[in-house]
Short mmCIF file of C-alpha atoms in Angstrom, two decimals:
data_model
loop_
_atom_site.label_atom_id
_atom_site.label_comp_id
_atom_site.label_asym_id
_atom_site.label_seq_id
_atom_site.Cartn_x
_atom_site.Cartn_y
_atom_site.Cartn_z
CA MET P 143 10.11 -4.05 -88.81
CA ARG P 144 7.65 -4.92 -91.57
CA LYS P 145 9.11 -5.34 -95.04
CA ALA P 146 7.91 -3.30 -98.00
CA ILE P 147 7.52 -4.94 -101.39
CA ILE P 148 6.50 -3.71 -104.80
CA THR P 149 3.50 -5.81 -105.80
CA GLY P 150 2.26 -3.95 -108.87
CA ALA P 151 3.81 -1.90 -111.67
CA TYR P 152 2.41 -0.40 -114.85
CA ASP P 153 3.32 2.19 -117.44
CA THR P 154 1.07 3.68 -120.11
CA ASP P 155 2.10 4.22 -123.70
CA VAL P 156 4.82 6.84 -123.92
CA GLY P 157 5.69 9.43 -126.57
CA GLU P 158 3.35 11.72 -128.45
CA LEU P 159 -0.13 10.91 -127.13
CA PRO P 160 -2.63 13.45 -128.51
CA GLY P 161 -5.90 13.30 -126.59
CA SER P 162 -4.19 12.29 -123.34
CA SER P 163 -4.54 14.33 -120.16
CA CYS P 164 -2.57 14.47 -116.96
CA MET P 165 -5.32 12.86 -114.87
CA ALA P 166 -6.27 10.29 -117.52
CA LEU P 167 -2.63 9.15 -117.64
CA HIS P 168 -2.57 9.01 -113.84
CA THR P 169 -5.69 6.85 -113.65
CA GLU P 170 -4.66 4.51 -116.47
CA ALA P 171 -1.34 3.92 -114.72
CA ALA P 172 -3.04 3.51 -111.33
CA ILE P 173 -5.66 1.03 -112.56
CA GLY P 174 -2.92 -0.93 -114.33
CA ALA P 175 -0.66 -1.12 -111.29
CA ILE P 176 -3.49 -2.10 -108.93
CA ALA P 177 -4.58 -4.89 -111.31
CA ASP P 178 -0.94 -6.00 -111.74
CA ALA P 179 -0.74 -6.38 -107.95
CA GLY P 180 -3.89 -8.53 -107.96
CA LEU P 181 -5.64 -5.92 -105.82
CA THR P 182 -8.76 -3.81 -106.17
CA LYS P 183 -9.27 -0.10 -105.62
CA SER P 184 -10.62 -0.69 -102.12
CA ASP P 185 -7.32 -2.31 -101.06
CA ILE P 186 -5.44 0.99 -101.57
CA ASP P 187 -5.10 2.85 -98.25
CA GLY P 188 -2.30 5.25 -99.18
CA VAL P 189 -1.74 7.48 -102.23
CA LEU P 190 1.34 9.45 -103.27
CA CYS P 191 1.34 11.76 -106.31
CA ALA P 192 3.97 14.07 -107.72
CA TYR P 193 3.44 17.20 -109.85
CA SER P 194 2.16 18.24 -113.26
CA PHE P 195 3.09 20.91 -115.80
CA THR P 196 -0.22 20.72 -117.70
CA GLU P 197 -2.53 20.58 -114.69
CA PRO P 198 -0.46 22.24 -111.95
CA HIS P 199 -2.28 22.24 -108.62
CA LEU P 200 -1.58 22.97 -104.98
CA MET P 201 -3.13 19.60 -104.02
CA LEU P 202 -2.50 17.28 -106.96
CA SER P 203 -2.89 14.10 -104.91
CA SER P 204 -6.30 15.24 -103.67
CA VAL P 205 -7.32 16.12 -107.23
CA PHE P 206 -6.21 12.65 -108.35
CA CYS P 207 -8.05 10.83 -105.55
CA GLU P 208 -11.23 12.76 -106.29
CA TYR P 209 -10.87 12.06 -110.04
CA MET P 210 -10.42 8.33 -109.46
CA GLY P 211 -12.87 8.01 -106.57
CA LEU P 212 -10.33 7.09 -103.91
CA GLN P 213 -10.64 7.97 -100.20
CA PRO P 214 -7.34 6.79 -98.74
CA LYS P 215 -6.10 6.94 -95.14
CA PHE P 216 -2.90 8.68 -96.25
CA ASN P 217 -2.56 11.06 -99.18
CA ALA P 218 0.19 13.51 -100.18
CA ALA P 219 1.94 15.04 -103.18
CA ILE P 220 5.73 15.18 -103.30
CA GLU P 221 7.88 17.52 -105.40
CA VAL P 222 11.64 16.99 -105.62
CA GLY P 223 12.04 17.34 -109.39
CA GLY P 224 13.54 14.28 -111.05
CA ALA P 225 14.18 12.63 -107.67
CA THR P 226 10.43 12.58 -106.98
CA ALA P 227 9.65 9.04 -108.17
CA CYS P 228 12.37 7.47 -106.03
CA VAL P 229 11.51 9.72 -103.07
CA MET P 230 7.86 8.60 -103.35
CA VAL P 231 8.89 4.94 -103.38
CA MET P 232 11.08 5.58 -100.30
CA GLN P 233 8.15 7.32 -98.59
CA ALA P 234 5.71 4.55 -99.55
CA ALA P 235 8.10 1.98 -98.10
CA ALA P 236 8.30 3.99 -94.85
CA LEU P 237 4.49 4.14 -94.63
CA VAL P 238 4.25 0.38 -95.06
CA GLU P 239 7.19 -0.47 -92.78
CA SER P 240 5.76 1.70 -89.99
CA GLY P 241 2.39 -0.01 -90.25
CA GLN P 242 0.49 3.13 -91.27
CA CYS P 243 -0.54 1.70 -94.63
CA ARG P 244 -0.83 -1.74 -96.20
CA ASN P 245 -1.01 -0.88 -99.91
CA VAL P 246 0.31 2.47 -101.12
CA LEU P 247 -0.36 3.59 -104.69
CA VAL P 248 2.50 5.68 -106.10
CA VAL P 249 1.31 7.34 -109.29
CA THR P 250 2.76 9.80 -111.84
CA GLY P 251 1.91 11.09 -115.30
CA ASP P 252 1.86 14.17 -117.50
CA ASN P 253 1.14 15.14 -121.10
CA ARG P 254 3.92 17.71 -121.25
CA LEU P 255 4.60 17.06 -124.95
CA THR P 256 1.14 17.47 -126.52
CA GLY P 257 -0.46 19.37 -123.63
CA MET P 258 1.79 22.44 -123.79
CA ALA P 259 2.78 25.01 -126.40
CA LYS P 260 6.07 24.31 -128.20
CA GLY P 261 8.91 25.11 -125.82
CA GLY P 262 6.52 25.22 -122.86
CA ALA P 263 8.07 22.30 -121.00
CA VAL P 264 11.61 23.66 -121.44
CA ALA P 265 10.52 27.12 -120.21
CA THR P 266 8.76 25.61 -117.18
CA LEU P 267 11.79 23.46 -116.36
CA ALA P 268 14.05 26.53 -116.44
CA LYS P 269 12.18 27.76 -113.35
CA VAL P 270 14.45 25.57 -111.22
CA GLY P 271 16.91 28.43 -111.75
CA HIS P 272 17.08 31.31 -109.26
CA GLY P 273 14.68 34.11 -110.20
CA GLN P 274 17.05 36.93 -109.26
CA PHE P 275 20.51 35.44 -109.65
CA GLU P 276 20.27 32.88 -112.49
CA HIS P 277 17.27 33.67 -114.73
CA PRO P 278 18.56 37.10 -115.77
CA TYR P 279 21.57 35.40 -117.38
CA GLY P 280 19.58 33.17 -119.74
CA MET P 281 20.08 29.86 -117.92
CA SER P 282 18.16 26.80 -119.08
CA VAL P 283 18.33 23.32 -117.56
CA PRO P 284 20.56 22.08 -120.42
CA SER P 285 22.93 25.03 -119.99
CA ALA P 286 23.09 24.43 -116.22
CA TYR P 287 24.07 20.79 -116.81
CA ALA P 288 26.50 22.02 -119.48
CA LEU P 289 28.27 24.02 -116.74
CA VAL P 290 28.81 20.74 -114.89
CA ALA P 291 29.88 19.02 -118.11
CA THR P 292 32.54 21.63 -118.97
CA HIS P 293 34.00 21.36 -115.46
CA TYR P 294 33.87 17.57 -115.35
CA MET P 295 35.39 17.09 -118.79
CA ASN P 296 38.18 19.54 -117.98
CA GLU P 297 38.90 17.98 -114.60
CA PHE P 298 38.74 14.29 -115.47
CA GLY P 299 39.48 14.10 -119.20
CA VAL P 300 35.98 13.03 -120.27
CA THR P 301 35.48 13.32 -124.05
CA SER P 302 32.40 14.22 -126.11
CA GLU P 303 32.71 10.82 -127.76
CA GLN P 304 32.42 9.09 -124.38
CA LEU P 305 29.33 11.13 -123.55
CA ALA P 306 27.86 10.34 -126.97
CA SER P 307 28.30 6.60 -126.34
CA ILE P 308 25.87 6.93 -123.40
CA SER P 309 23.22 8.29 -125.75
CA VAL P 310 23.92 5.59 -128.32
CA THR P 311 23.62 2.80 -125.73
CA ALA P 312 20.30 4.21 -124.53
CA ARG P 313 19.04 4.20 -128.10
CA GLU P 314 20.22 0.61 -128.64
CA HIS P 315 18.20 -0.44 -125.59
CA ALA P 316 15.16 1.55 -126.76
CA ILE P 317 15.28 -0.29 -130.08
CA LEU P 318 14.82 -3.53 -128.10
CA ASN P 319 11.75 -2.04 -126.40
CA SER P 320 8.75 -1.61 -128.69
CA LYS P 321 7.15 0.95 -126.33
CA ALA P 322 10.07 3.40 -126.48
CA HIS P 323 9.48 6.96 -127.75
CA ARG P 324 12.58 7.07 -130.00
CA GLN P 325 13.74 4.01 -131.92
CA THR P 326 15.69 5.34 -134.91
CA PRO P 327 19.25 3.95 -134.72
CA ILE P 328 21.95 6.55 -134.01
CA THR P 329 25.75 6.49 -134.02
CA ILE P 330 28.34 8.39 -132.02
CA GLU P 331 28.91 10.57 -135.10
CA ASP P 332 25.18 11.37 -135.21
CA VAL P 333 25.36 12.62 -131.62
CA LEU P 334 28.51 14.67 -132.24
CA ASN P 335 27.04 16.15 -135.43
CA SER P 336 23.71 17.02 -133.84
CA ARG P 337 22.92 20.63 -133.02
CA VAL P 338 24.78 22.08 -130.00
CA ILE P 339 22.25 23.26 -127.42
CA SER P 340 24.77 24.54 -124.89
CA SER P 341 28.40 23.48 -125.26
CA PRO P 342 29.49 20.75 -124.77
CA LEU P 343 25.97 19.25 -124.91
CA HIS P 344 24.33 18.44 -128.25
CA VAL P 345 20.61 17.89 -128.69
CA LEU P 346 21.30 14.12 -128.68
CA ASP P 347 23.00 14.51 -125.29
CA CYS P 348 19.61 15.62 -123.93
CA CYS P 349 16.58 13.64 -122.79
CA LEU P 350 13.24 13.61 -124.58
CA ILE P 351 10.00 15.37 -123.75
CA SER P 352 7.16 12.85 -123.78
CA ASP P 353 3.61 12.16 -122.69
CA GLY P 354 3.11 9.18 -120.41
CA GLY P 355 2.26 7.83 -116.99
CA ALA P 356 3.52 5.14 -114.62
CA ALA P 357 2.54 3.75 -111.23
CA ILE P 358 3.52 1.11 -108.71
CA VAL P 359 1.89 -0.38 -105.64
CA VAL P 360 4.00 -0.77 -102.49
CA SER P 361 2.58 -3.34 -100.06
CA ALA P 362 3.37 -4.81 -96.68
CA ALA P 363 5.14 -8.13 -97.27
CA GLU P 364 2.87 -10.05 -94.91
CA THR P 365 -0.30 -9.09 -96.79
CA GLY P 366 -1.75 -11.69 -99.17
CA ASP P 367 0.09 -14.73 -100.49
CA ASP P 368 -1.85 -15.10 -103.72
CA ARG P 369 -0.16 -12.37 -105.72
CA PRO P 370 -0.18 -12.90 -109.46
CA LYS P 371 3.37 -11.63 -110.03
CA VAL P 372 6.82 -12.09 -108.49
CA SER P 373 7.28 -9.52 -105.73
CA VAL P 374 10.20 -7.11 -105.49
CA GLU P 375 11.54 -6.14 -102.09
CA ILE P 376 12.54 -2.54 -101.34
CA MET P 377 15.79 -3.53 -99.59
CA GLY P 378 17.41 -0.16 -99.06
CA THR P 379 16.72 3.51 -99.71
CA GLY P 380 18.68 6.72 -99.21
CA GLN P 381 18.80 10.38 -100.10
CA GLY P 382 21.39 13.14 -100.50
CA HIS P 383 20.84 16.88 -100.88
CA THR P 384 23.53 19.53 -101.33
CA HIS P 385 21.92 22.56 -103.02
CA GLU P 386 19.12 23.62 -105.35
CA HIS P 387 20.71 26.26 -107.60
CA ILE P 388 23.82 25.25 -109.51
CA MET P 389 25.54 28.51 -108.51
CA ALA P 390 25.29 27.31 -104.89
CA ALA P 391 26.56 23.75 -105.46
CA PRO P 392 29.40 23.07 -102.99
CA SER P 393 31.17 20.87 -105.57
CA LEU P 394 30.87 20.31 -109.33
CA SER P 395 32.50 16.85 -109.03
CA ASP P 396 30.63 15.18 -106.18
CA PHE P 397 26.92 15.41 -105.61
CA GLY P 398 24.23 14.06 -103.27
CA CYS P 399 24.07 10.81 -105.23
CA LYS P 400 27.15 9.66 -103.30
CA GLN P 401 25.40 9.92 -99.92
CA ALA P 402 22.08 8.63 -101.29
CA ALA P 403 23.63 5.50 -102.77
CA GLN P 404 25.89 4.79 -99.80
CA THR P 405 22.88 4.90 -97.47
CA ALA P 406 20.78 2.70 -99.74
CA PHE P 407 23.57 0.12 -100.18
CA GLN P 408 24.27 0.07 -96.45
CA ARG P 409 20.60 -0.44 -95.52
CA ALA P 410 20.30 -3.21 -98.11
CA GLY P 411 23.54 -4.84 -96.95
CA VAL P 412 25.01 -4.91 -100.47
CA THR P 413 27.68 -3.06 -102.43
CA ALA P 414 27.75 -1.50 -105.90
CA ASN P 415 29.52 -4.63 -107.16
CA ASP P 416 26.51 -6.80 -106.26
CA ILE P 417 24.10 -4.93 -108.56
CA ASP P 418 22.89 -6.84 -111.62
CA VAL P 419 21.01 -4.04 -113.37
CA ALA P 420 20.92 -0.27 -112.86
CA GLU P 421 18.23 2.23 -113.85
CA ILE P 422 19.79 5.65 -113.26
CA TYR P 423 18.43 9.12 -114.01
CA ASP P 424 19.82 10.23 -117.36
CA SER P 425 18.40 13.69 -118.09
CA PHE P 426 21.62 14.38 -119.99
CA THR P 427 24.58 12.18 -120.90
CA ILE P 428 26.72 14.06 -118.36
CA THR P 429 24.11 13.39 -115.64
CA LEU P 430 24.54 9.63 -115.96
CA LEU P 431 28.33 9.77 -116.25
CA VAL P 432 28.72 11.91 -113.12
CA GLU P 433 26.30 9.69 -111.17
CA LEU P 434 28.05 6.46 -112.23
CA GLU P 435 31.34 7.76 -110.79
CA SER P 436 29.96 9.62 -107.78
CA ILE P 437 27.90 6.59 -106.73
CA GLY P 438 30.95 4.33 -107.06
CA PHE P 439 30.03 2.04 -109.95
CA PHE P 440 33.22 3.28 -111.65
CA GLU P 441 36.38 4.94 -110.41
CA ARG P 442 36.79 8.62 -111.22
CA GLY P 443 37.66 9.04 -114.89
CA GLU P 444 36.80 5.44 -115.74
CA ALA P 445 33.07 5.64 -116.55
CA GLY P 446 33.62 7.41 -119.88
CA PRO P 447 36.03 4.86 -121.37
CA ALA P 448 33.89 2.03 -119.93
CA CYS P 449 30.71 3.42 -121.52
CA LEU P 450 32.51 3.73 -124.85
CA ASP P 451 33.60 0.12 -124.40
CA GLY P 452 30.01 -1.11 -123.92
CA ALA P 453 29.93 -1.49 -120.13
CA LEU P 454 26.35 -0.15 -119.90
CA LYS P 455 24.92 -2.46 -122.55
CA ILE P 456 22.75 -5.45 -121.74
CA GLY P 457 25.39 -8.15 -121.29
CA GLY P 458 27.98 -5.54 -120.24
CA ARG P 459 29.57 -4.99 -116.82
CA LEU P 460 26.64 -2.84 -115.56
CA PRO P 461 23.54 -3.06 -117.77
CA CYS P 462 22.04 0.40 -117.39
CA ASN P 463 18.75 1.99 -118.45
CA THR P 464 17.65 -1.17 -120.15
CA HIS P 465 14.33 0.35 -121.27
CA GLY P 466 16.11 3.20 -123.09
CA GLY P 467 16.13 5.73 -120.25
CA LEU P 468 15.03 9.35 -120.37
CA MET P 469 17.26 9.74 -123.42
CA SER P 470 15.35 7.34 -125.68
CA TYR P 471 12.49 5.61 -123.81
CA GLY P 472 10.83 8.86 -122.72
CA HIS P 473 10.61 11.59 -120.12
CA SER P 474 7.18 12.63 -118.82
CA GLY P 475 8.12 14.61 -115.72
CA ALA P 476 7.87 12.62 -112.51
CA ALA P 477 6.79 9.65 -114.62
CA GLY P 478 10.21 9.79 -116.28
CA GLY P 479 11.80 8.72 -113.01
CA MET P 480 9.00 6.22 -112.43
CA PHE P 481 9.78 4.54 -115.78
CA HIS P 482 13.17 3.62 -114.26
CA VAL P 483 11.39 2.05 -111.25
CA VAL P 484 8.92 0.12 -113.42
CA GLU P 485 11.76 -1.16 -115.62
CA ALA P 486 13.69 -2.36 -112.55
CA VAL P 487 10.58 -4.29 -111.43
CA ARG P 488 10.25 -5.86 -114.91
CA GLN P 489 13.93 -6.84 -114.92
CA LEU P 490 13.71 -8.41 -111.46
CA ARG P 491 10.53 -10.30 -112.41
CA HIS P 492 12.34 -11.52 -115.54
CA GLU P 493 9.59 -10.17 -117.77
CA ALA P 494 11.62 -7.62 -119.79
CA ASP P 495 10.99 -9.30 -123.12
CA GLY P 496 13.77 -8.76 -125.65
CA ARG P 497 15.99 -6.86 -123.22
CA GLN P 498 16.15 -9.09 -120.13
CA VAL P 499 19.35 -9.01 -118.11
CA GLU P 500 20.00 -12.68 -117.44
CA ASP P 501 18.99 -13.90 -113.98
CA SER P 502 18.91 -10.41 -112.46
CA GLN P 503 18.36 -10.54 -108.69
CA LEU P 504 19.40 -7.07 -107.52
CA ALA P 505 18.57 -3.72 -109.10
CA PHE P 506 19.69 -0.17 -108.32
CA VAL P 507 17.42 2.78 -109.17
CA HIS P 508 18.39 6.43 -108.84
CA GLY P 509 16.63 9.75 -109.32
CA ASP P 510 18.16 13.23 -109.58
CA GLY P 511 16.21 16.48 -109.22
CA GLY P 512 17.22 20.02 -110.15
CA ILE P 513 20.82 20.43 -111.33
CA LEU P 514 22.20 17.32 -109.62
CA SER P 515 20.64 18.91 -106.52
CA ALA P 516 18.32 16.32 -104.93
CA HIS P 517 19.07 12.60 -105.03
CA CYS P 518 17.33 9.38 -104.01
CA SER P 519 18.56 5.81 -104.45
CA LEU P 520 16.72 2.50 -104.18
CA VAL P 521 18.10 -1.03 -103.93
CA LEU P 522 15.47 -3.53 -105.07
CA GLY P 523 15.67 -7.31 -104.88
CA ARG P 524 13.77 -10.20 -106.42
CA VAL P 525 11.90 -12.04 -103.63
CA MET B 199 12.72 46.98 -123.56
CA THR B 200 14.73 43.81 -123.98
CA GLY B 201 12.19 41.34 -122.67
CA LYS B 202 14.95 39.60 -120.73
CA PRO B 203 14.22 38.90 -117.05
CA ILE B 204 14.74 41.83 -114.70
CA PRO B 205 15.54 40.88 -111.09
CA VAL B 206 12.81 41.75 -108.61
CA ALA B 207 14.30 42.53 -105.20
CA ASN B 208 12.81 41.20 -101.96
CA PRO B 209 13.61 42.18 -98.36
CA ASP B 210 16.64 39.83 -98.37
CA THR B 211 18.14 41.32 -101.52
CA ALA B 212 17.02 44.96 -101.74
CA VAL B 213 20.34 46.29 -100.41
CA PHE B 214 22.25 44.21 -102.96
CA TRP B 215 20.21 45.40 -105.95
CA ASP B 216 20.25 49.02 -104.79
CA ALA B 217 24.05 48.82 -104.61
CA CYS B 218 24.18 47.34 -108.13
CA ASN B 219 22.47 50.52 -109.31
CA GLU B 220 25.53 52.34 -107.90
CA LYS B 221 27.70 49.77 -109.74
CA ARG B 222 28.82 48.17 -106.51
CA PHE B 223 28.62 44.38 -105.83
CA LEU B 224 27.96 43.53 -102.18
CA ILE B 225 28.29 40.22 -100.39
CA GLN B 226 27.38 39.39 -96.81
CA SER B 227 30.06 38.76 -94.20
CA CYS B 228 29.08 37.07 -90.93
CA LYS B 229 30.32 38.96 -87.89
CA SER B 230 29.85 35.85 -85.79
CA CYS B 231 31.78 33.20 -87.75
CA GLY B 232 33.57 35.27 -90.41
CA GLU B 233 32.06 33.39 -93.38
CA ASN B 234 31.28 35.29 -96.59
CA GLN B 235 28.11 34.38 -98.45
CA PHE B 236 26.29 35.07 -101.69
CA TYR B 237 23.36 35.27 -102.54
CA PRO B 238 21.98 37.48 -99.74
CA ARG B 239 20.06 35.74 -96.97
CA ALA B 240 18.39 36.76 -93.69
CA ILE B 241 20.86 34.57 -91.78
CA CYS B 242 24.38 33.17 -92.14
CA LYS B 243 24.03 29.74 -93.78
CA ASN B 244 27.08 28.53 -91.89
CA CYS B 245 26.26 29.45 -88.28
CA GLN B 246 22.67 30.78 -88.49
CA SER B 247 23.66 34.10 -86.94
CA ASN B 248 21.75 37.14 -88.17
CA ASP B 249 24.67 39.45 -87.39
CA LEU B 250 25.64 40.04 -91.03
CA GLU B 251 27.37 43.01 -92.59
CA TRP B 252 27.54 44.05 -96.21
CA GLN B 253 30.96 44.11 -97.82
CA GLU B 254 31.85 45.46 -101.23
CA VAL B 255 33.92 43.04 -103.32
CA SER B 256 37.12 43.87 -105.18
CA GLY B 257 35.41 43.13 -108.48
CA ARG B 258 37.93 40.48 -109.51
CA GLY B 259 37.41 36.76 -109.97
CA THR B 260 37.95 33.74 -112.20
CA VAL B 261 35.79 31.56 -114.42
CA LYS B 262 34.96 28.38 -112.45
CA THR B 263 33.12 26.79 -115.39
CA PHE B 264 31.18 27.99 -118.44
CA THR B 265 29.07 27.00 -121.41
CA VAL B 266 28.45 28.63 -124.77
CA VAL B 267 24.67 28.77 -125.11
CA ARG B 268 23.54 28.20 -128.70
CA HIS B 269 19.82 27.52 -128.10
CA ALA B 270 17.97 30.30 -126.29
CA PRO B 271 15.83 29.39 -123.27
CA SER B 272 13.31 32.04 -124.34
CA PRO B 273 12.82 34.34 -127.37
CA ALA B 274 14.27 37.25 -125.37
CA PHE B 275 17.76 35.70 -125.48
CA LYS B 276 17.75 34.76 -129.19
CA ALA B 277 19.44 37.97 -130.30
CA ASP B 278 22.33 37.31 -127.90
CA LEU B 279 23.21 33.86 -129.32
CA PRO B 280 25.82 32.55 -128.93
CA TYR B 281 26.49 33.81 -125.40
CA VAL B 282 28.55 32.58 -122.47
CA LEU B 283 26.89 31.47 -119.23
CA ALA B 284 29.44 31.01 -116.46
CA LEU B 285 29.93 30.35 -112.79
CA ILE B 286 32.38 32.90 -111.41
CA ASN B 287 34.50 32.51 -108.29
CA LEU B 288 34.91 35.98 -106.83
CA ASP B 289 38.20 36.61 -105.02
CA GLU B 290 36.26 36.93 -101.75
CA GLY B 291 35.43 33.20 -101.90
CA VAL B 292 31.84 33.26 -103.14
CA SER B 293 30.38 31.86 -106.35
CA THR B 294 27.93 33.60 -108.69
CA MET B 295 26.35 33.08 -112.10
CA MET B 296 26.97 35.66 -114.83
CA ASN B 297 27.49 36.05 -118.55
CA VAL B 298 31.04 36.65 -119.71
CA ILE B 299 30.64 39.57 -122.09
CA GLU B 300 32.76 41.92 -124.16
CA CYS B 301 34.86 39.09 -125.62
CA ASP B 302 34.74 36.35 -128.25
CA VAL B 303 32.83 33.34 -126.85
CA GLU B 304 35.66 31.09 -128.04
CA ASP B 305 38.17 32.92 -125.84
CA VAL B 306 36.47 32.06 -122.55
CA HIS B 307 38.16 29.30 -120.56
CA ILE B 308 38.20 27.81 -117.06
CA GLY B 309 40.49 29.83 -114.80
CA MET B 310 40.16 32.97 -116.94
CA ASP B 311 40.57 36.15 -114.91
CA ILE B 312 37.55 38.43 -115.03
CA GLU B 313 36.39 41.72 -113.60
CA LEU B 314 32.87 42.84 -112.85
CA THR B 315 30.93 45.20 -115.04
CA PHE B 316 27.28 46.23 -114.94
CA GLU B 317 24.59 45.92 -117.60
CA LEU B 318 21.42 48.01 -117.52
CA ARG B 319 18.33 45.78 -117.60
CA GLY B 320 15.18 47.89 -117.50
CA GLU B 321 15.92 50.28 -114.64
CA GLN B 322 18.14 47.80 -112.81
CA TYR B 323 21.87 47.33 -113.29
CA ILE B 324 22.84 43.65 -113.11
CA PRO B 325 26.40 42.43 -112.53
CA GLN B 326 28.24 40.82 -115.43
CA ALA B 327 31.77 39.52 -116.00
CA LYS B 328 34.27 40.64 -118.63
CA PRO B 329 37.93 39.88 -119.31
CA ILE B 330 40.29 42.07 -117.32
CA SER B 331 41.15 44.98 -119.53
CA LYS B 332 44.82 45.25 -120.41
CA GLY B 333 46.97 48.17 -119.30
#
């Protein structure tokens, strides 16, 4: 089987970007990733897009290709919430490995901060809830994750302080990254004293809402040997899906991330212990904590104390979300998950200035869509 | 007019919502495999049989997990703040989402026994949970 490698990666500015548009962010990211791969537009024979809140469309990938002047051999849009970026990378790898495409552009972006009315993104996100059986009860995405948090804290003794340390670590990493949306230093007390959105989650337990875009190019390994940058191999991928609506989740302790990660590790021929750097979906502090334990990076009940002890910091046992994550780097819809992918590429190329994990060879990336509903894991390796 | 969402029934759920207007909560029981399910579907999610029958629940359950919402997802819910959003395990083995009402939000806890009640929303009664009344 052909091998799939990431040859190009690019992310736009992130944060509050007045004057940006969904398609302009897409094209900036796309042009950047294609150039980063040392390719030209005509080399791209496959395109994968995600979704947009500000320019929602039945055929977003066709809209994008028309906007940018692309006429690929394969073109599709994928929507699996926060798992979308990883699912697109998995799909791009499959297209390349099967010989259907040689260079697949995977592109995301949205201006959901400046392009919507205040509260618009939060209201749109709440639509992941069931129209008849969840919406009438005033469920938001934070309150749905709070349901998981209450259960998980009660069951496994997780404390609010432990959750807060996840937010603080993300902010510490963002401070090392000049592009990050939020860079004001915060302490555990700041998190605990911040406004409660839905108990036990405070506003500083929640991710940001940002404008931004990101793209990568996935290529067949045998194409071209004059690439400008170090390539990153897509070594293993996997998915896990258990439910969509939180009321229908078969468990509030174990989620599809377990299956997704096990499959990805198995296909890559590695274990969780081999991973040098992890970029894991962190829509809320509880999201990351549950994933860390469900995936197997920590035993049940041990992730919280470990986070508080600095395990997720650069230089710690499992450097995690080294760009600042969704909590502090930024969250622009599907691009939010793609920022994790781009950061993993930067870490494996050893070009993460100011926040480089020393000699990183293996990275783990994970995306979560819905309320811990849809999961996709990637194991990436420096070639 | 509260402005809060009112459920709109579809062919899968019309029987359920009609029963709610009689203050009865129905789940589906599969005559083929015996599994109970909620929310209503055209088929049994366990065995894919379409031989389902409606069954009225006892109206008792427990709080599986909950959160006290302090930031409203839309202006319509602002007047209710703070309110409890919960997942409820009904005694018949199915899980639902409801608010726990008619009690102090601080009194709600995991494992709390509840009973069903019905709240009028527009012209539709929707099921809600409340502490089991004493005596």
